[in-house]
Short mmCIF file of N, CA, C and O in Angstrom, two decimals:
data_model
loop_
_atom_site.label_atom_id
_atom_site.label_comp_id
_atom_site.label_asym_id
_atom_site.label_seq_id
_atom_site.Cartn_x
_atom_site.Cartn_y
_atom_site.Cartn_z
N MET H 1 -14.63 14.04 -14.54
CA MET H 1 -14.23 12.78 -13.92
C MET H 1 -12.73 12.79 -13.60
O MET H 1 -12.33 12.36 -12.52
N ILE H 2 -11.91 13.24 -14.54
CA ILE H 2 -10.47 13.29 -14.29
C ILE H 2 -10.16 14.25 -13.15
O ILE H 2 -9.32 13.96 -12.30
N TYR H 3 -10.87 15.38 -13.12
CA TYR H 3 -10.65 16.34 -12.05
C TYR H 3 -10.90 15.70 -10.68
O TYR H 3 -10.11 15.87 -9.76
N SER H 4 -11.99 14.95 -10.54
CA SER H 4 -12.32 14.35 -9.24
C SER H 4 -11.30 13.30 -8.81
O SER H 4 -11.13 13.04 -7.63
N PHE H 5 -10.61 12.69 -9.78
CA PHE H 5 -9.56 11.73 -9.44
C PHE H 5 -8.38 12.41 -8.75
O PHE H 5 -7.78 11.87 -7.83
N PHE H 6 -8.06 13.62 -9.19
CA PHE H 6 -6.93 14.35 -8.63
C PHE H 6 -7.32 15.33 -7.53
O PHE H 6 -6.48 15.71 -6.72
N ALA H 7 -8.58 15.77 -7.49
CA ALA H 7 -9.02 16.80 -6.57
C ALA H 7 -8.79 16.39 -5.12
O ALA H 7 -9.00 15.23 -4.75
N THR H 8 -8.38 17.35 -4.33
CA THR H 8 -8.16 17.11 -2.91
C THR H 8 -8.25 18.44 -2.18
O THR H 8 -8.03 19.49 -2.78
N ARG H 9 -8.59 18.38 -0.94
CA ARG H 9 -8.67 19.59 -0.13
C ARG H 9 -7.32 19.85 0.52
O ARG H 9 -6.57 18.91 0.79
N PRO H 10 -7.05 21.11 0.81
CA PRO H 10 -5.79 21.38 1.53
C PRO H 10 -5.86 20.80 2.94
O PRO H 10 -6.93 20.69 3.52
N GLY H 11 -4.74 20.42 3.44
CA GLY H 11 -4.68 19.89 4.79
C GLY H 11 -3.47 18.99 4.94
O GLY H 11 -2.98 18.41 3.98
N PHE H 12 -3.01 18.91 6.18
CA PHE H 12 -1.83 18.10 6.46
C PHE H 12 -2.16 16.66 6.83
O PHE H 12 -1.30 15.80 6.79
N GLY H 13 -3.41 16.39 7.20
CA GLY H 13 -3.81 15.03 7.57
C GLY H 13 -3.48 14.01 6.50
O GLY H 13 -2.82 12.99 6.78
N PRO H 14 -3.91 14.23 5.25
CA PRO H 14 -3.59 13.28 4.19
C PRO H 14 -2.08 13.14 3.94
O PRO H 14 -1.60 12.06 3.62
N LEU H 15 -1.35 14.23 4.10
CA LEU H 15 0.11 14.17 3.94
C LEU H 15 0.70 13.20 4.96
O LEU H 15 1.52 12.33 4.61
N PHE H 16 0.27 13.32 6.21
CA PHE H 16 0.77 12.41 7.25
C PHE H 16 0.34 10.97 6.99
O PHE H 16 1.11 10.03 7.22
N LEU H 17 -0.89 10.79 6.52
CA LEU H 17 -1.35 9.44 6.17
C LEU H 17 -0.52 8.85 5.03
O LEU H 17 -0.16 7.67 5.07
N ARG H 18 -0.25 9.67 4.01
CA ARG H 18 0.54 9.19 2.87
C ARG H 18 1.91 8.70 3.32
O ARG H 18 2.34 7.60 2.96
N PHE H 19 2.60 9.49 4.11
CA PHE H 19 3.93 9.10 4.57
C PHE H 19 3.86 7.94 5.56
O PHE H 19 4.68 7.03 5.51
N GLY H 20 2.86 7.98 6.44
CA GLY H 20 2.70 6.91 7.42
C GLY H 20 2.40 5.56 6.79
O GLY H 20 2.79 4.51 7.31
N LEU H 21 1.74 5.56 5.64
CA LEU H 21 1.45 4.32 4.94
C LEU H 21 2.62 3.92 4.04
O LEU H 21 3.01 2.75 3.99
N ALA H 22 3.18 4.88 3.33
CA ALA H 22 4.24 4.58 2.36
C ALA H 22 5.52 4.07 3.02
O ALA H 22 6.17 3.15 2.49
N ILE H 23 5.89 4.63 4.14
CA ILE H 23 7.17 4.26 4.77
C ILE H 23 7.22 2.79 5.17
O ILE H 23 8.21 2.11 4.87
N PRO H 24 6.20 2.22 5.81
CA PRO H 24 6.30 0.78 6.10
C PRO H 24 5.97 -0.12 4.92
O PRO H 24 6.42 -1.26 4.86
N ILE H 25 5.19 0.37 3.94
CA ILE H 25 4.82 -0.46 2.80
C ILE H 25 5.96 -0.60 1.81
O ILE H 25 6.19 -1.68 1.25
N PHE H 26 6.70 0.47 1.55
CA PHE H 26 7.76 0.43 0.54
C PHE H 26 8.78 -0.70 0.76
O PHE H 26 9.10 -1.42 -0.19
N PRO H 27 9.29 -0.90 1.97
CA PRO H 27 10.24 -2.00 2.14
C PRO H 27 9.66 -3.37 1.77
O PRO H 27 10.37 -4.22 1.24
N HIS H 28 8.38 -3.58 2.03
CA HIS H 28 7.76 -4.85 1.65
C HIS H 28 7.76 -5.01 0.13
O HIS H 28 8.04 -6.09 -0.39
N GLY H 29 7.44 -3.94 -0.58
CA GLY H 29 7.47 -3.98 -2.03
C GLY H 29 8.87 -4.13 -2.58
O GLY H 29 9.11 -4.88 -3.53
N ALA H 30 9.82 -3.42 -1.97
CA ALA H 30 11.22 -3.50 -2.42
C ALA H 30 11.81 -4.89 -2.17
O ALA H 30 12.66 -5.35 -2.94
N GLN H 31 11.37 -5.56 -1.11
CA GLN H 31 11.80 -6.94 -0.88
C GLN H 31 11.39 -7.83 -2.04
O GLN H 31 12.17 -8.64 -2.53
N LYS H 32 10.15 -7.65 -2.47
CA LYS H 32 9.61 -8.50 -3.53
C LYS H 32 10.11 -8.09 -4.91
O LYS H 32 10.41 -8.94 -5.75
N ALA H 33 10.18 -6.81 -5.17
CA ALA H 33 10.54 -6.33 -6.51
C ALA H 33 12.04 -6.39 -6.76
O ALA H 33 12.48 -6.77 -7.85
N LEU H 34 12.83 -6.02 -5.75
CA LEU H 34 14.27 -5.82 -5.96
C LEU H 34 15.17 -6.67 -5.08
O LEU H 34 16.39 -6.63 -5.24
N GLY H 35 14.60 -7.39 -4.14
CA GLY H 35 15.42 -8.17 -3.23
C GLY H 35 16.08 -7.32 -2.14
O GLY H 35 16.98 -7.79 -1.46
N TRP H 36 15.64 -6.10 -1.97
CA TRP H 36 16.19 -5.22 -0.93
C TRP H 36 15.65 -5.62 0.43
O TRP H 36 14.69 -6.39 0.55
N PHE H 37 16.26 -5.11 1.48
CA PHE H 37 15.82 -5.31 2.87
C PHE H 37 15.70 -6.80 3.21
O PHE H 37 14.80 -7.21 3.92
N GLY H 38 16.60 -7.60 2.67
CA GLY H 38 16.61 -9.03 2.96
C GLY H 38 15.57 -9.83 2.21
O GLY H 38 15.32 -10.99 2.53
N GLY H 39 14.95 -9.22 1.19
CA GLY H 39 13.91 -9.91 0.43
C GLY H 39 14.48 -10.87 -0.60
O GLY H 39 15.67 -10.89 -0.88
N SER H 40 13.60 -11.64 -1.19
CA SER H 40 14.01 -12.67 -2.14
C SER H 40 14.11 -12.17 -3.57
O SER H 40 14.75 -12.79 -4.40
N GLY H 41 13.45 -11.07 -3.89
CA GLY H 41 13.46 -10.56 -5.25
C GLY H 41 12.22 -10.97 -6.02
O GLY H 41 11.34 -11.67 -5.52
N PHE H 42 12.15 -10.51 -7.26
CA PHE H 42 10.95 -10.64 -8.06
C PHE H 42 10.55 -12.09 -8.38
O PHE H 42 9.43 -12.49 -8.12
N GLU H 43 11.46 -12.86 -8.94
CA GLU H 43 11.10 -14.22 -9.37
C GLU H 43 10.65 -15.11 -8.21
O GLU H 43 9.61 -15.76 -8.31
N PRO H 44 11.40 -15.16 -7.11
CA PRO H 44 10.91 -15.97 -5.98
C PRO H 44 9.58 -15.45 -5.40
O PRO H 44 8.74 -16.25 -4.99
N ALA H 45 9.40 -14.13 -5.40
CA ALA H 45 8.14 -13.58 -4.89
C ALA H 45 6.98 -14.00 -5.78
O ALA H 45 5.91 -14.41 -5.29
N MET H 46 7.17 -13.90 -7.09
CA MET H 46 6.12 -14.31 -8.02
C MET H 46 5.86 -15.82 -7.94
O MET H 46 4.72 -16.26 -8.03
N ASP H 47 6.92 -16.59 -7.73
CA ASP H 47 6.76 -18.04 -7.56
C ASP H 47 5.91 -18.33 -6.32
O ASP H 47 5.03 -19.20 -6.34
N TYR H 48 6.16 -17.60 -5.25
CA TYR H 48 5.38 -17.77 -4.02
C TYR H 48 3.92 -17.42 -4.27
O TYR H 48 3.02 -18.17 -3.87
N PHE H 49 3.67 -16.28 -4.91
CA PHE H 49 2.30 -15.87 -5.17
C PHE H 49 1.56 -16.88 -6.04
O PHE H 49 0.41 -17.22 -5.77
N THR H 50 2.21 -17.34 -7.11
CA THR H 50 1.52 -18.19 -8.08
C THR H 50 1.49 -19.66 -7.67
O THR H 50 0.45 -20.30 -7.74
N ASN H 51 2.61 -20.20 -7.25
CA ASN H 51 2.67 -21.63 -6.96
C ASN H 51 2.29 -22.00 -5.53
O ASN H 51 1.62 -23.00 -5.31
N THR H 52 2.73 -21.20 -4.56
CA THR H 52 2.41 -21.52 -3.16
C THR H 52 1.01 -21.02 -2.79
O THR H 52 0.21 -21.77 -2.21
N MET H 53 0.73 -19.75 -3.10
CA MET H 53 -0.56 -19.16 -2.73
C MET H 53 -1.66 -19.45 -3.74
O MET H 53 -2.83 -19.32 -3.43
N GLY H 54 -1.28 -19.77 -4.97
CA GLY H 54 -2.27 -20.09 -6.00
C GLY H 54 -2.93 -18.88 -6.65
O GLY H 54 -3.98 -19.01 -7.26
N PHE H 55 -2.31 -17.70 -6.52
CA PHE H 55 -2.86 -16.49 -7.13
C PHE H 55 -2.49 -16.43 -8.61
O PHE H 55 -1.41 -16.89 -9.00
N PRO H 56 -3.32 -15.84 -9.44
CA PRO H 56 -2.93 -15.62 -10.83
C PRO H 56 -1.73 -14.68 -10.90
O PRO H 56 -1.54 -13.83 -10.03
N TYR H 57 -0.95 -14.81 -11.95
CA TYR H 57 0.28 -14.03 -12.12
C TYR H 57 0.01 -12.53 -12.00
O TYR H 57 0.76 -11.81 -11.34
N PHE H 58 -1.06 -12.06 -12.66
CA PHE H 58 -1.32 -10.62 -12.66
C PHE H 58 -1.61 -10.09 -11.26
O PHE H 58 -1.28 -8.94 -10.96
N LEU H 59 -2.20 -10.88 -10.37
CA LEU H 59 -2.44 -10.43 -9.01
C LEU H 59 -1.14 -10.28 -8.23
O LEU H 59 -0.97 -9.33 -7.46
N GLY H 60 -0.22 -11.21 -8.42
CA GLY H 60 1.09 -11.07 -7.79
C GLY H 60 1.82 -9.84 -8.30
O GLY H 60 2.44 -9.10 -7.54
N LEU H 61 1.72 -9.62 -9.60
CA LEU H 61 2.35 -8.44 -10.21
C LEU H 61 1.74 -7.16 -9.66
O LEU H 61 2.47 -6.21 -9.32
N PHE H 62 0.41 -7.12 -9.54
CA PHE H 62 -0.25 -5.95 -8.97
C PHE H 62 0.19 -5.72 -7.52
O PHE H 62 0.45 -4.58 -7.12
N ALA H 63 0.26 -6.77 -6.73
CA ALA H 63 0.66 -6.63 -5.32
C ALA H 63 2.05 -6.02 -5.22
O ALA H 63 2.28 -5.09 -4.44
N ILE H 64 2.97 -6.51 -6.02
CA ILE H 64 4.34 -5.99 -6.01
C ILE H 64 4.36 -4.54 -6.47
O ILE H 64 5.04 -3.69 -5.88
N ALA H 65 3.62 -4.23 -7.52
CA ALA H 65 3.58 -2.86 -8.04
C ALA H 65 2.97 -1.90 -7.02
O ALA H 65 3.51 -0.80 -6.79
N PHE H 66 1.87 -2.30 -6.39
CA PHE H 66 1.23 -1.42 -5.42
C PHE H 66 2.12 -1.17 -4.22
O PHE H 66 2.20 -0.06 -3.71
N GLU H 67 2.82 -2.20 -3.76
CA GLU H 67 3.67 -2.04 -2.58
C GLU H 67 4.95 -1.27 -2.88
O GLU H 67 5.49 -0.62 -1.98
N SER H 68 5.48 -1.35 -4.09
CA SER H 68 6.74 -0.66 -4.40
C SER H 68 6.49 0.67 -5.11
O SER H 68 6.74 1.74 -4.53
N ILE H 69 5.97 0.63 -6.31
CA ILE H 69 5.71 1.86 -7.06
C ILE H 69 4.64 2.69 -6.36
O ILE H 69 4.73 3.92 -6.29
N GLY H 70 3.62 2.01 -5.84
CA GLY H 70 2.54 2.71 -5.16
C GLY H 70 3.01 3.48 -3.95
O GLY H 70 2.53 4.59 -3.68
N ALA H 71 3.93 2.93 -3.20
CA ALA H 71 4.46 3.63 -2.03
C ALA H 71 5.19 4.90 -2.45
O ALA H 71 5.06 5.94 -1.80
N ILE H 72 5.93 4.82 -3.53
CA ILE H 72 6.62 6.02 -4.04
C ILE H 72 5.58 7.04 -4.51
O ILE H 72 5.72 8.24 -4.25
N GLY H 73 4.53 6.56 -5.19
CA GLY H 73 3.45 7.45 -5.61
C GLY H 73 2.79 8.14 -4.44
O GLY H 73 2.45 9.33 -4.52
N LEU H 74 2.63 7.44 -3.32
CA LEU H 74 2.04 8.06 -2.14
C LEU H 74 2.94 9.15 -1.58
O LEU H 74 2.46 10.22 -1.18
N VAL H 75 4.22 8.91 -1.53
CA VAL H 75 5.15 9.93 -1.03
C VAL H 75 5.05 11.20 -1.88
O VAL H 75 5.02 12.32 -1.36
N LEU H 76 4.98 11.01 -3.19
CA LEU H 76 4.88 12.15 -4.10
C LEU H 76 3.48 12.75 -4.13
O LEU H 76 3.29 13.88 -4.58
N GLY H 77 2.50 11.99 -3.67
CA GLY H 77 1.12 12.44 -3.78
C GLY H 77 0.64 12.41 -5.22
O GLY H 77 -0.14 13.25 -5.66
N LEU H 78 1.09 11.44 -5.98
CA LEU H 78 0.75 11.30 -7.40
C LEU H 78 -0.10 10.05 -7.60
O LEU H 78 0.32 8.95 -7.24
N PHE H 79 -1.28 10.21 -8.17
CA PHE H 79 -2.25 9.13 -8.34
C PHE H 79 -2.59 8.48 -6.99
O PHE H 79 -2.73 7.27 -6.88
N THR H 80 -2.73 9.30 -5.98
CA THR H 80 -2.90 8.83 -4.61
C THR H 80 -4.09 7.89 -4.45
O THR H 80 -3.98 6.85 -3.80
N ARG H 81 -5.21 8.25 -5.05
CA ARG H 81 -6.40 7.40 -4.90
C ARG H 81 -6.18 6.02 -5.50
O ARG H 81 -6.59 5.01 -4.93
N LEU H 82 -5.52 5.94 -6.64
CA LEU H 82 -5.22 4.66 -7.27
C LEU H 82 -4.32 3.82 -6.39
O LEU H 82 -4.62 2.66 -6.09
N TRP H 83 -3.20 4.39 -5.96
CA TRP H 83 -2.23 3.63 -5.16
C TRP H 83 -2.82 3.25 -3.81
O TRP H 83 -2.61 2.13 -3.34
N ALA H 84 -3.56 4.15 -3.18
CA ALA H 84 -4.16 3.84 -1.88
C ALA H 84 -5.18 2.71 -2.00
O ALA H 84 -5.22 1.81 -1.16
N THR H 85 -5.98 2.75 -3.04
CA THR H 85 -6.96 1.68 -3.26
C THR H 85 -6.25 0.34 -3.49
O THR H 85 -6.63 -0.68 -2.90
N GLY H 86 -5.23 0.34 -4.32
CA GLY H 86 -4.48 -0.88 -4.59
C GLY H 86 -3.80 -1.44 -3.35
O GLY H 86 -3.83 -2.65 -3.10
N ILE H 87 -3.20 -0.56 -2.57
CA ILE H 87 -2.55 -1.01 -1.33
C ILE H 87 -3.60 -1.53 -0.35
O ILE H 87 -3.40 -2.56 0.30
N GLY H 88 -4.74 -0.86 -0.28
CA GLY H 88 -5.81 -1.32 0.60
C GLY H 88 -6.31 -2.71 0.22
O GLY H 88 -6.51 -3.56 1.09
N ILE H 89 -6.50 -2.94 -1.06
CA ILE H 89 -6.95 -4.26 -1.53
C ILE H 89 -5.88 -5.31 -1.24
O ILE H 89 -6.17 -6.41 -0.76
N THR H 90 -4.63 -4.99 -1.55
CA THR H 90 -3.52 -5.91 -1.32
C THR H 90 -3.43 -6.30 0.15
O THR H 90 -3.29 -7.48 0.49
N LEU H 91 -3.54 -5.32 1.05
CA LEU H 91 -3.42 -5.60 2.48
C LEU H 91 -4.65 -6.30 3.03
O LEU H 91 -4.55 -7.06 4.00
N THR H 92 -5.81 -6.08 2.42
CA THR H 92 -7.00 -6.82 2.83
C THR H 92 -6.82 -8.30 2.52
O THR H 92 -7.09 -9.16 3.37
N ILE H 93 -6.34 -8.60 1.32
CA ILE H 93 -6.08 -9.99 0.95
C ILE H 93 -5.00 -10.58 1.85
O ILE H 93 -5.13 -11.72 2.34
N ALA H 94 -3.94 -9.81 2.11
CA ALA H 94 -2.86 -10.30 2.97
C ALA H 94 -3.37 -10.59 4.39
O ALA H 94 -2.91 -11.54 5.03
N ALA H 95 -4.31 -9.79 4.87
CA ALA H 95 -4.84 -10.01 6.22
C ALA H 95 -5.47 -11.39 6.34
O ALA H 95 -5.33 -12.06 7.37
N PHE H 96 -6.15 -11.83 5.28
CA PHE H 96 -6.79 -13.15 5.32
C PHE H 96 -5.76 -14.27 5.40
O PHE H 96 -6.06 -15.35 5.90
N THR H 97 -4.55 -14.03 4.93
CA THR H 97 -3.50 -15.05 5.04
C THR H 97 -2.88 -15.08 6.44
O THR H 97 -2.06 -15.94 6.72
N HIS H 98 -3.27 -14.14 7.30
CA HIS H 98 -2.73 -14.07 8.66
C HIS H 98 -3.76 -14.41 9.73
O HIS H 98 -3.45 -14.33 10.93
N LEU H 99 -4.96 -14.76 9.35
CA LEU H 99 -6.02 -15.02 10.32
C LEU H 99 -5.66 -16.12 11.31
O LEU H 99 -5.99 -16.03 12.49
N GLU H 100 -4.97 -17.14 10.85
CA GLU H 100 -4.64 -18.26 11.73
C GLU H 100 -3.71 -17.87 12.88
O GLU H 100 -3.62 -18.58 13.87
N TYR H 101 -3.04 -16.71 12.75
CA TYR H 101 -2.10 -16.28 13.79
C TYR H 101 -2.75 -15.35 14.81
O TYR H 101 -2.10 -14.90 15.74
N GLY H 102 -4.02 -15.04 14.61
CA GLY H 102 -4.73 -14.19 15.55
C GLY H 102 -4.59 -12.72 15.21
O GLY H 102 -4.05 -12.33 14.19
N PHE H 103 -5.09 -11.91 16.12
CA PHE H 103 -5.14 -10.47 15.90
C PHE H 103 -3.79 -9.79 16.11
O PHE H 103 -3.38 -8.96 15.31
N PHE H 104 -3.09 -10.13 17.18
CA PHE H 104 -1.92 -9.37 17.60
C PHE H 104 -0.64 -9.77 16.88
O PHE H 104 -0.51 -10.88 16.37
N MET H 105 0.30 -8.83 16.87
CA MET H 105 1.64 -9.12 16.38
C MET H 105 2.23 -10.25 17.21
O MET H 105 1.80 -10.50 18.32
N ASN H 106 3.22 -10.88 16.68
CA ASN H 106 3.84 -12.04 17.34
C ASN H 106 5.07 -11.58 18.13
O ASN H 106 6.20 -11.89 17.77
N TRP H 107 4.84 -10.85 19.20
CA TRP H 107 5.94 -10.24 19.96
C TRP H 107 6.92 -11.27 20.54
O TRP H 107 8.10 -11.01 20.65
N TRP H 108 6.43 -12.42 20.93
CA TRP H 108 7.29 -13.40 21.58
C TRP H 108 7.72 -14.53 20.65
O TRP H 108 8.40 -15.46 21.07
N GLY H 109 7.31 -14.49 19.41
CA GLY H 109 7.74 -15.48 18.43
C GLY H 109 7.17 -16.87 18.65
O GLY H 109 7.76 -17.84 18.19
N ASP H 110 6.04 -16.96 19.30
CA ASP H 110 5.50 -18.28 19.63
C ASP H 110 4.29 -18.68 18.77
O ASP H 110 3.71 -19.74 18.98
N LYS H 111 3.90 -17.86 17.78
CA LYS H 111 2.71 -18.16 16.99
C LYS H 111 3.01 -18.72 15.60
O LYS H 111 2.11 -19.16 14.92
N GLY H 112 4.23 -18.63 15.15
CA GLY H 112 4.58 -19.09 13.82
C GLY H 112 4.27 -18.08 12.72
O GLY H 112 4.47 -18.36 11.55
N GLY H 113 3.79 -16.91 13.08
CA GLY H 113 3.48 -15.86 12.12
C GLY H 113 2.90 -14.65 12.83
O GLY H 113 2.71 -14.66 14.05
N GLU H 114 2.64 -13.61 12.07
CA GLU H 114 2.15 -12.35 12.62
C GLU H 114 0.63 -12.27 12.51
O GLU H 114 0.04 -12.78 11.56
N GLY H 115 0.01 -11.60 13.45
CA GLY H 115 -1.43 -11.37 13.41
C GLY H 115 -1.79 -10.32 12.37
O GLY H 115 -0.94 -9.80 11.65
N PHE H 116 -3.05 -9.95 12.30
CA PHE H 116 -3.54 -9.07 11.25
C PHE H 116 -3.81 -7.64 11.71
O PHE H 116 -4.40 -6.85 10.96
N GLU H 117 -3.38 -7.24 12.90
CA GLU H 117 -3.65 -5.89 13.37
C GLU H 117 -3.01 -4.83 12.49
O GLU H 117 -3.60 -3.78 12.22
N TYR H 118 -1.80 -5.08 12.02
CA TYR H 118 -1.10 -4.14 11.13
C TYR H 118 -1.91 -3.92 9.85
O TYR H 118 -2.01 -2.80 9.34
N HIS H 119 -2.49 -4.98 9.34
CA HIS H 119 -3.27 -4.90 8.10
C HIS H 119 -4.48 -3.99 8.27
O HIS H 119 -4.81 -3.22 7.36
N ILE H 120 -5.13 -4.07 9.41
CA ILE H 120 -6.29 -3.22 9.66
C ILE H 120 -5.89 -1.76 9.66
O ILE H 120 -6.58 -0.91 9.07
N LEU H 121 -4.78 -1.43 10.28
CA LEU H 121 -4.30 -0.05 10.29
C LEU H 121 -3.99 0.43 8.87
O LEU H 121 -4.39 1.53 8.48
N ALA H 122 -3.29 -0.38 8.10
CA ALA H 122 -2.92 0.01 6.74
C ALA H 122 -4.15 0.15 5.85
O ALA H 122 -4.22 1.09 5.04
N VAL H 123 -5.10 -0.74 5.97
CA VAL H 123 -6.32 -0.65 5.16
C VAL H 123 -7.12 0.60 5.55
O VAL H 123 -7.64 1.30 4.68
N GLY H 124 -7.20 0.89 6.82
CA GLY H 124 -7.89 2.11 7.27
C GLY H 124 -7.24 3.36 6.70
O GLY H 124 -7.93 4.28 6.24
N MET H 125 -5.93 3.41 6.71
CA MET H 125 -5.21 4.55 6.14
C MET H 125 -5.46 4.64 4.63
O MET H 125 -5.67 5.73 4.09
N SER H 126 -5.45 3.50 3.98
CA SER H 126 -5.69 3.47 2.53
C SER H 126 -7.08 3.98 2.19
O SER H 126 -7.25 4.75 1.24
N LEU H 127 -8.07 3.54 2.96
CA LEU H 127 -9.44 3.99 2.72
C LEU H 127 -9.56 5.50 2.87
O LEU H 127 -10.22 6.17 2.07
N CYS H 128 -8.93 6.05 3.90
CA CYS H 128 -8.97 7.50 4.10
C CYS H 128 -8.38 8.23 2.90
O CYS H 128 -8.97 9.20 2.41
N LEU H 129 -7.25 7.77 2.43
CA LEU H 129 -6.60 8.42 1.28
C LEU H 129 -7.42 8.27 0.01
O LEU H 129 -7.49 9.20 -0.81
N ALA H 130 -8.05 7.12 -0.18
CA ALA H 130 -8.86 6.91 -1.37
C ALA H 130 -10.08 7.84 -1.38
O ALA H 130 -10.49 8.31 -2.44
N VAL H 131 -10.61 8.15 -0.22
CA VAL H 131 -11.78 9.02 -0.13
C VAL H 131 -11.39 10.50 -0.16
O VAL H 131 -11.97 11.29 -0.91
N VAL H 132 -10.40 10.87 0.63
CA VAL H 132 -10.06 12.28 0.82
C VAL H 132 -9.08 12.79 -0.24
O VAL H 132 -9.12 13.96 -0.62
N GLY H 133 -8.21 11.95 -0.72
CA GLY H 133 -7.19 12.39 -1.66
C GLY H 133 -5.88 12.69 -0.97
O GLY H 133 -5.70 12.42 0.21
N ALA H 134 -4.97 13.28 -1.70
CA ALA H 134 -3.58 13.44 -1.27
C ALA H 134 -3.34 14.58 -0.31
O ALA H 134 -2.34 14.61 0.39
N GLY H 135 -4.22 15.58 -0.28
CA GLY H 135 -4.03 16.71 0.62
C GLY H 135 -2.99 17.69 0.11
O GLY H 135 -2.62 17.70 -1.06
N SER H 136 -2.51 18.53 1.02
CA SER H 136 -1.51 19.55 0.69
C SER H 136 -0.19 18.92 0.31
O SER H 136 0.10 17.79 0.67
N TYR H 137 0.59 19.69 -0.40
CA TYR H 137 1.93 19.27 -0.81
C TYR H 137 1.90 17.95 -1.58
O TYR H 137 2.63 17.02 -1.26
N SER H 138 1.05 17.91 -2.58
CA SER H 138 0.96 16.71 -3.40
C SER H 138 0.93 17.09 -4.87
O SER H 138 0.49 18.19 -5.24
N MET H 139 1.40 16.19 -5.69
CA MET H 139 1.34 16.40 -7.13
C MET H 139 -0.11 16.35 -7.61
O MET H 139 -0.47 17.08 -8.54
N ASP H 140 -0.93 15.54 -6.99
CA ASP H 140 -2.35 15.48 -7.35
C ASP H 140 -3.00 16.85 -7.20
O ASP H 140 -3.78 17.28 -8.05
N ARG H 141 -2.70 17.53 -6.12
CA ARG H 141 -3.28 18.87 -5.89
C ARG H 141 -2.85 19.83 -6.98
O ARG H 141 -3.65 20.61 -7.49
N GLU H 142 -1.58 19.77 -7.34
CA GLU H 142 -1.09 20.65 -8.41
C GLU H 142 -1.78 20.33 -9.74
O GLU H 142 -2.16 21.24 -10.48
N ILE H 143 -1.92 19.07 -10.04
CA ILE H 143 -2.58 18.65 -11.29
C ILE H 143 -4.04 19.11 -11.29
O ILE H 143 -4.53 19.65 -12.30
N SER H 144 -4.73 18.96 -10.17
CA SER H 144 -6.14 19.35 -10.11
C SER H 144 -6.31 20.85 -10.33
O SER H 144 -7.29 21.28 -10.95
N HIS H 145 -5.36 21.64 -9.87
CA HIS H 145 -5.43 23.09 -10.07
C HIS H 145 -5.20 23.48 -11.54
O HIS H 145 -5.70 24.49 -12.00
N ARG H 146 -4.46 22.68 -12.25
CA ARG H 146 -4.20 22.97 -13.66
C ARG H 146 -5.33 22.48 -14.57
O ARG H 146 -5.48 22.97 -15.69
N ILE H 147 -6.13 21.52 -14.09
CA ILE H 147 -7.25 21.00 -14.88
C ILE H 147 -8.42 21.96 -14.91
O ILE H 147 -9.14 22.04 -15.89
N ILE H 148 -8.60 22.69 -13.84
CA ILE H 148 -9.77 23.58 -13.70
C ILE H 148 -9.87 24.55 -14.86
O ILE H 148 -9.07 25.14 -15.36
#
């Protein structure tokens, strides 16, 4: 069971997916966790999740962890299936909070928020990584070779 968690086939596709997902996700997590990139930081983010959105504390904590620590894990290819699944779930939930703005991004600033097209792309990438694994040049691949 542990082997299958880390096992992955060689290939560059998952590497590109890992970086393609981690690069835009990390700033969102860093905004919430650390206040970087113009974000509010941990306490205001948790206040928003719990008091404004009505989510339990642990779900807000998971969302922040998946977006920040998880993105770093994806870059390293470490625990890829875990982080990809968590990011996929987080972005699926986030997509539902954007339904009122429609499908498309808000290019002209006239909708009051962004559509959910970005979420679909991120969830699709997450699903691929959760199924296929980290691919070449990943810590998961190295770990799987040592477990055998």
